[in-house]
Coordinates of C-alpha atoms in Angstrom, one line a residue:
X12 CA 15.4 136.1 39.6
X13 CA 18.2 138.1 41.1
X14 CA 17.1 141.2 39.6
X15 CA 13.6 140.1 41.5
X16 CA 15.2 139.9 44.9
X17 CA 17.3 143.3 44.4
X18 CA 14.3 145.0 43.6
X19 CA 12.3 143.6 46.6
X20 CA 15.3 144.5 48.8
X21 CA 15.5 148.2 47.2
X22 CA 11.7 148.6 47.5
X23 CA 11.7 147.4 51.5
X24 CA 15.2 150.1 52.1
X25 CA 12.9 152.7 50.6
X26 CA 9.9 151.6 52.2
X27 CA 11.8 151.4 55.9
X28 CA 12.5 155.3 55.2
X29 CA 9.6 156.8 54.2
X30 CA 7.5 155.3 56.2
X31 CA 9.5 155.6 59.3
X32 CA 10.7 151.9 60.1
X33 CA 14.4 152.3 59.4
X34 CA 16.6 155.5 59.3
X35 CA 20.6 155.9 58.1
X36 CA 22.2 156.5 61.3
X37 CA 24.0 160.6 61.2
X38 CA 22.2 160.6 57.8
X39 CA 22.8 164.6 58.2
X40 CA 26.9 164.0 58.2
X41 CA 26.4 161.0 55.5
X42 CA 25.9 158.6 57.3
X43 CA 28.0 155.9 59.3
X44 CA 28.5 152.5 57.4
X45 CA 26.2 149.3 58.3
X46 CA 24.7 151.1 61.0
X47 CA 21.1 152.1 61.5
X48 CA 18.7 154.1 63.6
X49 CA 15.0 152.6 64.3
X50 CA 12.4 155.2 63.4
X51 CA 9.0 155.5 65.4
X52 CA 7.5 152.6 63.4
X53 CA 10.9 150.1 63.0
X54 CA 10.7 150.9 67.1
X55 CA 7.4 149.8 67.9
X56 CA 7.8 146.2 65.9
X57 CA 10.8 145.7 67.1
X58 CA 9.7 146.0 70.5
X59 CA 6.7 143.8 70.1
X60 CA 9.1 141.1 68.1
X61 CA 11.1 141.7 71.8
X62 CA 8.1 140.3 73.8
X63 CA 7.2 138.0 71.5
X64 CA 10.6 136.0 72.2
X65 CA 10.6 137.7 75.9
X66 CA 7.3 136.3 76.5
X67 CA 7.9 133.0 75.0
X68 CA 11.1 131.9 76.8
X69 CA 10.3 133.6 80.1
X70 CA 6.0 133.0 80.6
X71 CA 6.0 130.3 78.7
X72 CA 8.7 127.5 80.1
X73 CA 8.5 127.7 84.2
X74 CA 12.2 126.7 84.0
X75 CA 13.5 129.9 82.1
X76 CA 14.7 133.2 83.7
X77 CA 15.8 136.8 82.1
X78 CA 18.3 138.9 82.9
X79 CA 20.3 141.6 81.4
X80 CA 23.5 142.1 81.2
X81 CA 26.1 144.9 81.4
X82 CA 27.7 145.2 77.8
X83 CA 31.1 146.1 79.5
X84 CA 32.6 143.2 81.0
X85 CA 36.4 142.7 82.7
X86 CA 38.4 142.0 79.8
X87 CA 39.6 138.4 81.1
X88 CA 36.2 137.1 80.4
X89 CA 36.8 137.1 76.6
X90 CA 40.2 135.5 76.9
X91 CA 38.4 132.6 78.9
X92 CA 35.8 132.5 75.9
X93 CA 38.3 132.2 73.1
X94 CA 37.3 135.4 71.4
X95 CA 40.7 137.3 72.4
X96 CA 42.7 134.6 70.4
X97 CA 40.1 133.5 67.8
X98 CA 37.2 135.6 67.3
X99 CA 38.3 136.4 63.4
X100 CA 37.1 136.4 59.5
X101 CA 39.3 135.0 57.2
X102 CA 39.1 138.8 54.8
X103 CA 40.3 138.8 51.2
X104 CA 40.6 141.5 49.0
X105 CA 39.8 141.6 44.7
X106 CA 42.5 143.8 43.7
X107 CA 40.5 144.8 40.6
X108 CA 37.6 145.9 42.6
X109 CA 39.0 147.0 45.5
X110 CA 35.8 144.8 47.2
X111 CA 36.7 143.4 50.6
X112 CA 35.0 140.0 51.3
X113 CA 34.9 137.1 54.0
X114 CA 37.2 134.0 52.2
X115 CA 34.7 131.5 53.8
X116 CA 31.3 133.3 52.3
X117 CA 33.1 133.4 49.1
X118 CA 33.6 129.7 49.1
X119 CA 30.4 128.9 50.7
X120 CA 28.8 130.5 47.9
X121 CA 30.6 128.6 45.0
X122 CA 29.9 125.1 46.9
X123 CA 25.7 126.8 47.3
X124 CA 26.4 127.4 43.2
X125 CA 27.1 123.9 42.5
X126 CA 24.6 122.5 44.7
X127 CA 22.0 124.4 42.7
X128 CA 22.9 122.2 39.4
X129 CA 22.3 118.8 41.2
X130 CA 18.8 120.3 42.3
X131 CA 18.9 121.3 38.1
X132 CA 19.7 117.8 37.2
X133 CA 17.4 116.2 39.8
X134 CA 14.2 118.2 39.0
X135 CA 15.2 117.6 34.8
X136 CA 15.1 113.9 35.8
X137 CA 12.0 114.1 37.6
X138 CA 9.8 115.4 35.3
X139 CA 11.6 112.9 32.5
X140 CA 10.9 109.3 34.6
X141 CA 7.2 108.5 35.7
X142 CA 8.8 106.7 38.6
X143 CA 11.7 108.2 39.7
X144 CA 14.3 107.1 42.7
X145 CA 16.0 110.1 44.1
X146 CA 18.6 108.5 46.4
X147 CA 19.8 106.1 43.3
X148 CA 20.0 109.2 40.9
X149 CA 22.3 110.9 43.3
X150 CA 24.5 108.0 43.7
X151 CA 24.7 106.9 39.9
X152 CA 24.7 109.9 37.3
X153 CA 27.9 110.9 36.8
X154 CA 27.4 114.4 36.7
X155 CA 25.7 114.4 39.9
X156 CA 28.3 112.5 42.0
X157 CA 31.5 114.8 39.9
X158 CA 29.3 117.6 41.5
X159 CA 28.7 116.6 44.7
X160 CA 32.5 115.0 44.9
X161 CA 33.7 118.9 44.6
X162 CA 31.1 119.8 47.3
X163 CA 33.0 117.2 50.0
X164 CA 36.2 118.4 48.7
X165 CA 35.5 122.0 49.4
X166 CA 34.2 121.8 52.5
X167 CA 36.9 119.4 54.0
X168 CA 39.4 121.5 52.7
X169 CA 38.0 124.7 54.2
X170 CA 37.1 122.9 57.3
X171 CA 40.4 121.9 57.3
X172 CA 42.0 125.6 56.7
X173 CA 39.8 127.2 58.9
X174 CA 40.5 124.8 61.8
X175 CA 44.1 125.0 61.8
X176 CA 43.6 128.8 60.7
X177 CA 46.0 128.4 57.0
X178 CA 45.2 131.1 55.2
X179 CA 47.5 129.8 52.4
X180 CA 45.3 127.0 51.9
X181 CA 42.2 129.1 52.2
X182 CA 43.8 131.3 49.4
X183 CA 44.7 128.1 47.2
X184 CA 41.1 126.9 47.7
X185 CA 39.7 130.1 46.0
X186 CA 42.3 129.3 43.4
X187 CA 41.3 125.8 42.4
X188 CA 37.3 126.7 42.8
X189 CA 38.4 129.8 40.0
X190 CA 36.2 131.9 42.4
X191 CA 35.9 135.2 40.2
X192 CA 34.5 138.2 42.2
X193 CA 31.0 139.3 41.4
X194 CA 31.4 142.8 40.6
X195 CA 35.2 143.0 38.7
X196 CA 35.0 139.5 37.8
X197 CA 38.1 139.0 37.9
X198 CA 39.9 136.2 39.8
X199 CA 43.1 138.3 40.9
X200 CA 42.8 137.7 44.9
X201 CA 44.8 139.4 47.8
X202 CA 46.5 136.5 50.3
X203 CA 43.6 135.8 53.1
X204 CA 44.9 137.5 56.3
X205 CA 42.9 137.0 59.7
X206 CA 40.8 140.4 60.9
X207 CA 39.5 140.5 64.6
X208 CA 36.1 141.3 64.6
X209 CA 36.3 142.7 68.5
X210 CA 36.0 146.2 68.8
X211 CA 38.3 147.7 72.2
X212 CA 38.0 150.6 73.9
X213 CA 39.6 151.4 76.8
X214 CA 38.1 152.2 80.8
X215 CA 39.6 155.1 83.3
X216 CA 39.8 158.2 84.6
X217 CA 43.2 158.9 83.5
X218 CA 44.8 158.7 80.5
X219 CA 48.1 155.9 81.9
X220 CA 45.7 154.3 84.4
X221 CA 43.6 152.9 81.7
X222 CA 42.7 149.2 81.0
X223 CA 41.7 148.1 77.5
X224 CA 38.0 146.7 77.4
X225 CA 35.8 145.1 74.6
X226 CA 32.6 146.2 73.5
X227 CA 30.4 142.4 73.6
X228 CA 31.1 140.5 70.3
X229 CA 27.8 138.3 71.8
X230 CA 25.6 138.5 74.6
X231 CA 26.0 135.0 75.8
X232 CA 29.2 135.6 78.0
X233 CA 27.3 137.9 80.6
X234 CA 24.7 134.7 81.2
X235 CA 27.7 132.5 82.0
X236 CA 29.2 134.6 84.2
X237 CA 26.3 135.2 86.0
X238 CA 25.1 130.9 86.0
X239 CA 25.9 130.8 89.6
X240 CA 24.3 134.1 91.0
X241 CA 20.8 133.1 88.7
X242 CA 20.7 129.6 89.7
X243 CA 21.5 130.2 93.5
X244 CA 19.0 133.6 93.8
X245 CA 16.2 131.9 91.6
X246 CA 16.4 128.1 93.5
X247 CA 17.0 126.8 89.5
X248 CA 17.2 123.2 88.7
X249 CA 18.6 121.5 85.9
X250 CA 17.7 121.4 83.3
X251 CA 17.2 125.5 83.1
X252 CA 17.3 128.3 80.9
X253 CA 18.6 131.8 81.4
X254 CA 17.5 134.5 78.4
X255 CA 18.7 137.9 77.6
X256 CA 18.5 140.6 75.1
X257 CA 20.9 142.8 74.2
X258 CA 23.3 144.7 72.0
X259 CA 26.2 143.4 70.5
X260 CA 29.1 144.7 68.4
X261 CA 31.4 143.4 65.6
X262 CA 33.3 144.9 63.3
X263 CA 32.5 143.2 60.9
X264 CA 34.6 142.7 57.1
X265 CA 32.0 143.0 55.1
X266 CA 28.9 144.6 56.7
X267 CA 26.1 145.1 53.7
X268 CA 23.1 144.1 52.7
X269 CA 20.5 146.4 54.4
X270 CA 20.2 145.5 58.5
X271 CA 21.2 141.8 57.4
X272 CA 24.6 142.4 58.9
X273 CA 25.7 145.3 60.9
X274 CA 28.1 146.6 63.6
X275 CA 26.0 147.1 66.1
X276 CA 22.8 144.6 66.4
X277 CA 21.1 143.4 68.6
X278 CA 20.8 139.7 70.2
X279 CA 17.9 137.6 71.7
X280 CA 19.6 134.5 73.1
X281 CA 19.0 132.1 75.4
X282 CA 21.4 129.4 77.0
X283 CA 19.7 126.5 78.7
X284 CA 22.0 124.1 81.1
X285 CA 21.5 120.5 81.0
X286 CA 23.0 117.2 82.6
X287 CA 26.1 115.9 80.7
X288 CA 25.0 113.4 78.4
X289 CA 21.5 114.9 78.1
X290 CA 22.9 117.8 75.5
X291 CA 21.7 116.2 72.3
X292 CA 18.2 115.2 73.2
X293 CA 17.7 118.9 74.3
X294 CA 19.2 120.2 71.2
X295 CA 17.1 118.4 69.2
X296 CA 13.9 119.4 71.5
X297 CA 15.0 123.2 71.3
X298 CA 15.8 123.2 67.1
X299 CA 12.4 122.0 66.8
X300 CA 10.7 124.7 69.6
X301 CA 12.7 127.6 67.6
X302 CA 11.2 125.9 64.2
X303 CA 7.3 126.0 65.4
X304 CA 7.9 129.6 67.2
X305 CA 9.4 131.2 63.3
X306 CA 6.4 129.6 61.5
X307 CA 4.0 130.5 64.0
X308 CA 4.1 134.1 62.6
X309 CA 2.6 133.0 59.0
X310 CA 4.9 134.0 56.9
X311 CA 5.2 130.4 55.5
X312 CA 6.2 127.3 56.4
X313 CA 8.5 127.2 52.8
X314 CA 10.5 130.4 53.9
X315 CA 12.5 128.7 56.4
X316 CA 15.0 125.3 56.7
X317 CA 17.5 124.0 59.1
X318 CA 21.2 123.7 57.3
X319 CA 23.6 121.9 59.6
X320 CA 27.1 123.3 60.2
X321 CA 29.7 121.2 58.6
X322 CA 32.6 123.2 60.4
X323 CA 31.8 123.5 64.4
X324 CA 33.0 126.1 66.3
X325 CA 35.7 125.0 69.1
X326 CA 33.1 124.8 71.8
X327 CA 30.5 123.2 69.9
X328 CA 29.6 119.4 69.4
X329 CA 26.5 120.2 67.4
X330 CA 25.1 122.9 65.3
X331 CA 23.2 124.2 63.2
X332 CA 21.4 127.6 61.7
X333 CA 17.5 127.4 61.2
X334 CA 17.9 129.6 57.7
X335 CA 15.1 132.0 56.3
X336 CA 14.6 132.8 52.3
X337 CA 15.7 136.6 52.5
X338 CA 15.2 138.7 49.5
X339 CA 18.7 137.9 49.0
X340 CA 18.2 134.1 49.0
X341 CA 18.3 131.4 52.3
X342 CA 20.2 132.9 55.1
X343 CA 21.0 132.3 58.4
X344 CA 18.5 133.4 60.9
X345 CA 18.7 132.0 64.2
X346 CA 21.8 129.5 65.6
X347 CA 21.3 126.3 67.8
X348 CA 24.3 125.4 69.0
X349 CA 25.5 122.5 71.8
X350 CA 28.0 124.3 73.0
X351 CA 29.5 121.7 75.6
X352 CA 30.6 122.7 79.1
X353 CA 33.1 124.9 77.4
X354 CA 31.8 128.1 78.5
X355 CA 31.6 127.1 82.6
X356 CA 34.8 125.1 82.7
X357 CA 36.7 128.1 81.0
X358 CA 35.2 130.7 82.9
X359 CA 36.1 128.3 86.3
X360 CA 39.7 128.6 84.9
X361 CA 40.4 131.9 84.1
X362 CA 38.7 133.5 87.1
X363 CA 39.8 130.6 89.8
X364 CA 36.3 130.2 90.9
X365 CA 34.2 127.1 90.8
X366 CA 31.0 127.2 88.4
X367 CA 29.3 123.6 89.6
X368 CA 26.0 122.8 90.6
X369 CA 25.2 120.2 92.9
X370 CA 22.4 117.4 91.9
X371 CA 21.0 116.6 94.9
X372 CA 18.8 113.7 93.4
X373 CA 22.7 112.5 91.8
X374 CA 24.3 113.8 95.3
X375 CA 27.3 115.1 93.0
X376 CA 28.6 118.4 91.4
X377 CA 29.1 118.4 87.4
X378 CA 29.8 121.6 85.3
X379 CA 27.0 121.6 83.1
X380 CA 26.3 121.3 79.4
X381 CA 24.5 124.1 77.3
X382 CA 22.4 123.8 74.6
X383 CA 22.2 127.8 73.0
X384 CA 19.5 129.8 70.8
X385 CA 20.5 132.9 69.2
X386 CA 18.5 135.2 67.0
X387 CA 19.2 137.9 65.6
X388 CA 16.3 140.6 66.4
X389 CA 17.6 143.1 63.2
X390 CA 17.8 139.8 60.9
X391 CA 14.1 138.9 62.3
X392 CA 12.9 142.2 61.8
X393 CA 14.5 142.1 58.4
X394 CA 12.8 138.5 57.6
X395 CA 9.2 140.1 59.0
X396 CA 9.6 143.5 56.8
X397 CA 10.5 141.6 53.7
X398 CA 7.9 138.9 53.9
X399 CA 5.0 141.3 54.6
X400 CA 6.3 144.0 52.1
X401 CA 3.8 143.7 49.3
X402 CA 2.3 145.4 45.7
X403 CA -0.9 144.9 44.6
X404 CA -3.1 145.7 41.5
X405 CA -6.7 146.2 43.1
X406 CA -10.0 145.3 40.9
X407 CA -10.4 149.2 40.1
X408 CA -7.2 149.5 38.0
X409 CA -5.3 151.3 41.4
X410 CA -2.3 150.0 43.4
X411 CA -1.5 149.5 46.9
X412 CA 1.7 149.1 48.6
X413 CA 1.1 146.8 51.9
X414 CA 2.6 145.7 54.7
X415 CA 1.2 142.3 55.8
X416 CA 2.6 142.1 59.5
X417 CA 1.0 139.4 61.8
X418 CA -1.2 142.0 63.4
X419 CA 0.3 140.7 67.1
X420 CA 3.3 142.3 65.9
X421 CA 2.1 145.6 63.8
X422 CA 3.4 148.9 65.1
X423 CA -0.1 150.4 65.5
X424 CA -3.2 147.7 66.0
X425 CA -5.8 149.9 64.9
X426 CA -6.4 153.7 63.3
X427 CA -9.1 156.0 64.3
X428 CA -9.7 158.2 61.0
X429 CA -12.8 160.5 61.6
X430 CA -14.3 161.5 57.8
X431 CA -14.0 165.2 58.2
X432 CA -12.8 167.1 61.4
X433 CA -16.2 169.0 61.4
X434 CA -19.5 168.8 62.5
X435 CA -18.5 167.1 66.1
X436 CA -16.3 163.8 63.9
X437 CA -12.9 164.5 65.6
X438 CA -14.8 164.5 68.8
X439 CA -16.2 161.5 68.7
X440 CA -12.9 160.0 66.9
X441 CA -10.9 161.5 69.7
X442 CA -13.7 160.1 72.6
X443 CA -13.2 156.0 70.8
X444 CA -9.3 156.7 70.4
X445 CA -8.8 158.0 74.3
X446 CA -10.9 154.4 75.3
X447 CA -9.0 151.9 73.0
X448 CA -5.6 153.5 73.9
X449 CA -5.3 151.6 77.2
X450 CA -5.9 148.2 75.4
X451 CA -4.1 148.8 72.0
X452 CA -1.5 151.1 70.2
X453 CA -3.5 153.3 68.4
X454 CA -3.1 155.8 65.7
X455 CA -5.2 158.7 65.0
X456 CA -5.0 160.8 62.0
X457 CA -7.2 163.5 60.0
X458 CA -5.3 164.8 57.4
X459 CA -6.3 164.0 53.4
X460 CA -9.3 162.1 52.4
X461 CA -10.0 158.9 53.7
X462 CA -8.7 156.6 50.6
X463 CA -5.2 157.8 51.3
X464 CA -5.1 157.7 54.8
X465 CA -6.4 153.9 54.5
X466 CA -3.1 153.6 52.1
X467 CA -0.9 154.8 54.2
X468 CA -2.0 152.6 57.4
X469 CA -1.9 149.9 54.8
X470 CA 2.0 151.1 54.3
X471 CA 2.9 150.5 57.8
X472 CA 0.5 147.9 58.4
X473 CA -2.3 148.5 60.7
X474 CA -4.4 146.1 60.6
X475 CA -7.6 147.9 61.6
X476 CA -9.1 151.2 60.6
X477 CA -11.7 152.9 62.1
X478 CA -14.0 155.1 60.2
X479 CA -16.5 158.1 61.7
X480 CA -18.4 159.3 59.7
X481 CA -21.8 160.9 60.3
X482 CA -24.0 157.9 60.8
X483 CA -21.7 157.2 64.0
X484 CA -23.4 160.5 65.7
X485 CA -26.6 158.8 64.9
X486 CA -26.5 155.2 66.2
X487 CA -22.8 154.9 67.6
X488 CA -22.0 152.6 64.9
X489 CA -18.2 152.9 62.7
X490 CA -17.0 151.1 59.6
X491 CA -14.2 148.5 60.7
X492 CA -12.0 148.3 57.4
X493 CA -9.4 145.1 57.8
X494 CA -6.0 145.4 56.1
X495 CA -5.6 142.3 54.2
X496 CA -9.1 142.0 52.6
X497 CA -9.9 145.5 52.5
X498 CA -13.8 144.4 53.5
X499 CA -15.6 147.2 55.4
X500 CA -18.7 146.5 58.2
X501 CA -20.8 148.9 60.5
X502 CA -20.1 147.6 63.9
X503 CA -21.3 149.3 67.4
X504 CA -18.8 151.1 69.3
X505 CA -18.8 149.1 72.1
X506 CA -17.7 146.3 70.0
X507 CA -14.5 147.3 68.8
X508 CA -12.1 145.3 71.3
X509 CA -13.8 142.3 71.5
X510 CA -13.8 142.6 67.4
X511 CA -10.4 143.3 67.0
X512 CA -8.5 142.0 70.6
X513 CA -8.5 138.1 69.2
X514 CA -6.0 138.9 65.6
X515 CA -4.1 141.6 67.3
X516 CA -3.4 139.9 70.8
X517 CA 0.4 138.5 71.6
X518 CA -1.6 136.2 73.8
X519 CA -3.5 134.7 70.8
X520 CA -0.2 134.4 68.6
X521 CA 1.8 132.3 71.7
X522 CA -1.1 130.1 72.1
X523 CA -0.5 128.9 68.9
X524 CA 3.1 127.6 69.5

């Protein structure tokens, strides 16, 4: 099964490159590690994954604005957010290997490890007993509750490290788990140190006048600084929501795994302000909003799960990640996090000014509460690239390599692909193709015969082409080819956007929310 998933992951990297979706940034110098340039394709679904979340916060909820942010920001405001002090990894190093990794990840993936032989011993038990009580077969076989007894003991321990930030007890938890690492397998660890994850750079004309400034860890700190000028200039009441998308930076210990993790990414976030007391009901309301919005893109409901965090971060009181099966297993896709009045009341600290809002219907000022959504737009594109990525054997012995993206979200809707480029074809191809441009991103091409040009808009997913072929000259008819089934039809010219406008439109795919 692993061998499955690093194939699939190998086949998408190579997939991403020759087909223009995902480049090695300076590949010509070699290359700069965990950092990657969007080619013409990766650029066009990544824009229209943009304005399907852009869309969706901002047309769709009357009580959320956009803005955007300026990635520099005065270096106060990430003392006042807590990353100056504690935005860091616990790192350990395999002295065998010479592999760097994150102490918690390591840990979290024994405890995931262990967790996968109670699923073992449930699923042997429930195939063995006709009738079979799963809460009383957790709580009673003895190999179960030893298991999930060194679960709780893991996690309190490294909730407990991590919180008061003991990297001795962090090491001494690898230790007694007999964590080996996965490539020397060896168990012979480095002490855990903590490594800042900020990167600094520093702002002025003049080498002595300088001031050392961050590049954003997160794009949430420019909406909080700017909660007062948004809610003021836009008349907002509470409960609101202010979005944003962005880049963010982190330097990160362990940056692998194809655009899974990077240095530079980007964010789509959102952080909606509530009344105090009213934090949880909206987290609950927004976990299962972010929920419908994933699954609303077909790539199936079985792909995705919430897994609640067991160790909060200091200025949350809830939280949790809503997970997607990567080719590398169930990762973390999105956060929903209740992050308090932290932000506000540290931000009214540190800069001396006051971050209220008055409730007129209450007649009193409160700081308020914020209930966050993050998602990560290279992770997303990364879920949508995997998923669609397939390789099929066709009735005629041939294969096919295709991309099945939700056709909303497909770099190029529809290809126009005359038959030859005589006798007047590319005329009449380029006459359709200079109509449908203005409703949809087209692609023309008239190069090779017409089999391996419908491969290759299979490859990046179009899920339309458009054939001209003599007949067309005749009676202004084409053959409409569809992606997925591969089923061809003669349909009149003039038909083609009311044909195609219903699969393809971002309308169509929010409606469905």
């Amino acid at each position: 099964m692993a061998n499955q998933e690093d194939n699939l992951l190998k086949n998408v990297i190579s997939h991403s490159k020759e087909y223009g979706f995902i480049f090695q940034s300076s590949e010509i110098y070699d290359g700069l590690s965990a950092v990657y340039d969007y080619g013409q394709n990766g650029a066009e679904l990544k824009n229209n994954i943009k304005e399907y979340w852009w869309k969706f916060m901002t047309m769709m909820h009357e009580n959320i604005v956009g803005i955007d942010s300026a990635i520099f920001m005065h270096p106060t405001v990430w003392k006042a957010s807590g990353h100056v002090d504690a935005f860091n990894d616990p790192m350990v190093d395999n002295k065998d290997s010479k592999k760097r990794y994150r102490a918690d990840v390591l840990v979290e993936d024994a405890i995931a490890k262990i967790q996968d032989k109670i699923d073992k011993e449930v699923e042997k038990a429930a195939k063995r007993f006709e009738t079979f009580d799963k809460a009383m077969f957790l709580s009673t076989n003895g190999r179960v509750v030893e298991y999930q007894k060194k679960i709780d003991e893991a996690n309190t321990r490294m909730k407990d490290a991590l919180g008061s930030s003991n990297m001795e007890a962090m090491k001494q938890l690898i230790v007694d788990m007999e964590i080996t690492d996965p490539v020397s397998g060896t168990k012979n660890w480095t002490d855990v140190r903590q490594f800042n994850l900020m990167f600094s750079t520093e702002m002025g004309s003049v080498a002595e006048d300088t001031n050392k400034i961050y590049l954003r860890p997160e794009t949430a700190q420019g909406i909080f600084v700017n909660f007062l000028n948004v809610q003021k200039t836009g008349r907002m009441k509470i409960p609101f929501g202010i979005a944003q998308i962005g880049k963010a930076f982190r330097n990160e210990i362990v940056a692998r795994q194809f655009i899974f993790r990077m240095r530079e990414f980007e964010q789509m976030e959102m952080q909606f302000f509530v009344k105090p007391g009213e934090e949880m009901k909206w987290y609950e309301f927004w976990k299962a909003k972010r929920m419908k919005w994933h699954q609303t893109l077909g790539l199936g409901a079985e792909n995705y799960r919430f897994h609640d965090h067991l160790n909060l971060a200091h200025y949350a009181n809830a939280a949790c990640d809503i997970q997607f099966n990567f080719p590398m297993g169930f990762k973390e896709l999105e956060g929903i996090h209740s992050r308090t009045d932290f932000d506000l009341k540290s931000h009214e600290k540190f800069s001396g000014k006051k971050l209220q809002y008055f409730d007129s219907e209450e007649n009193q000022n409160y700081i308020p509460y914020v209930v966050e959504t993050s998602v990560g737009l290279d992770r997303l594109f990364l879920s949508i690239l995997s998923k669609s990525y397939t390789e099929e054997k066709l009735e005629d012995g041939s294969e096919r390599v295709v991309l099945r993206i939700p056709p909303a979200l497909a770099p190029h809707k529809v290809a126009i692909l005359p038959l030859m480029k005589k006798d007047g074809l590319a005329e009449k191809a380029e006459a359709i193709f200079n109509d449908l441009k203005f409703d949809f991103r087209c692609f023309y091409e008239d190069k090779d015969n017409i089999g391996k040009r419908y491969r290759r808009m299979d490859a990046i997913g179009t899920p339309y082409c458009i054939t001209v072929d003599h007949q067309t000259l005749q009676d202004d008819t084409v053959t409409i080819r569809v992606r997925d089934t591969m089923k061809q039809e003669r349909i009149a010219i003039h038909a083609i956007k009311s044909v195609i406008q219903d699969s393809v439109s971002m309308a169509a795919l929010l409606k469905k929310i």
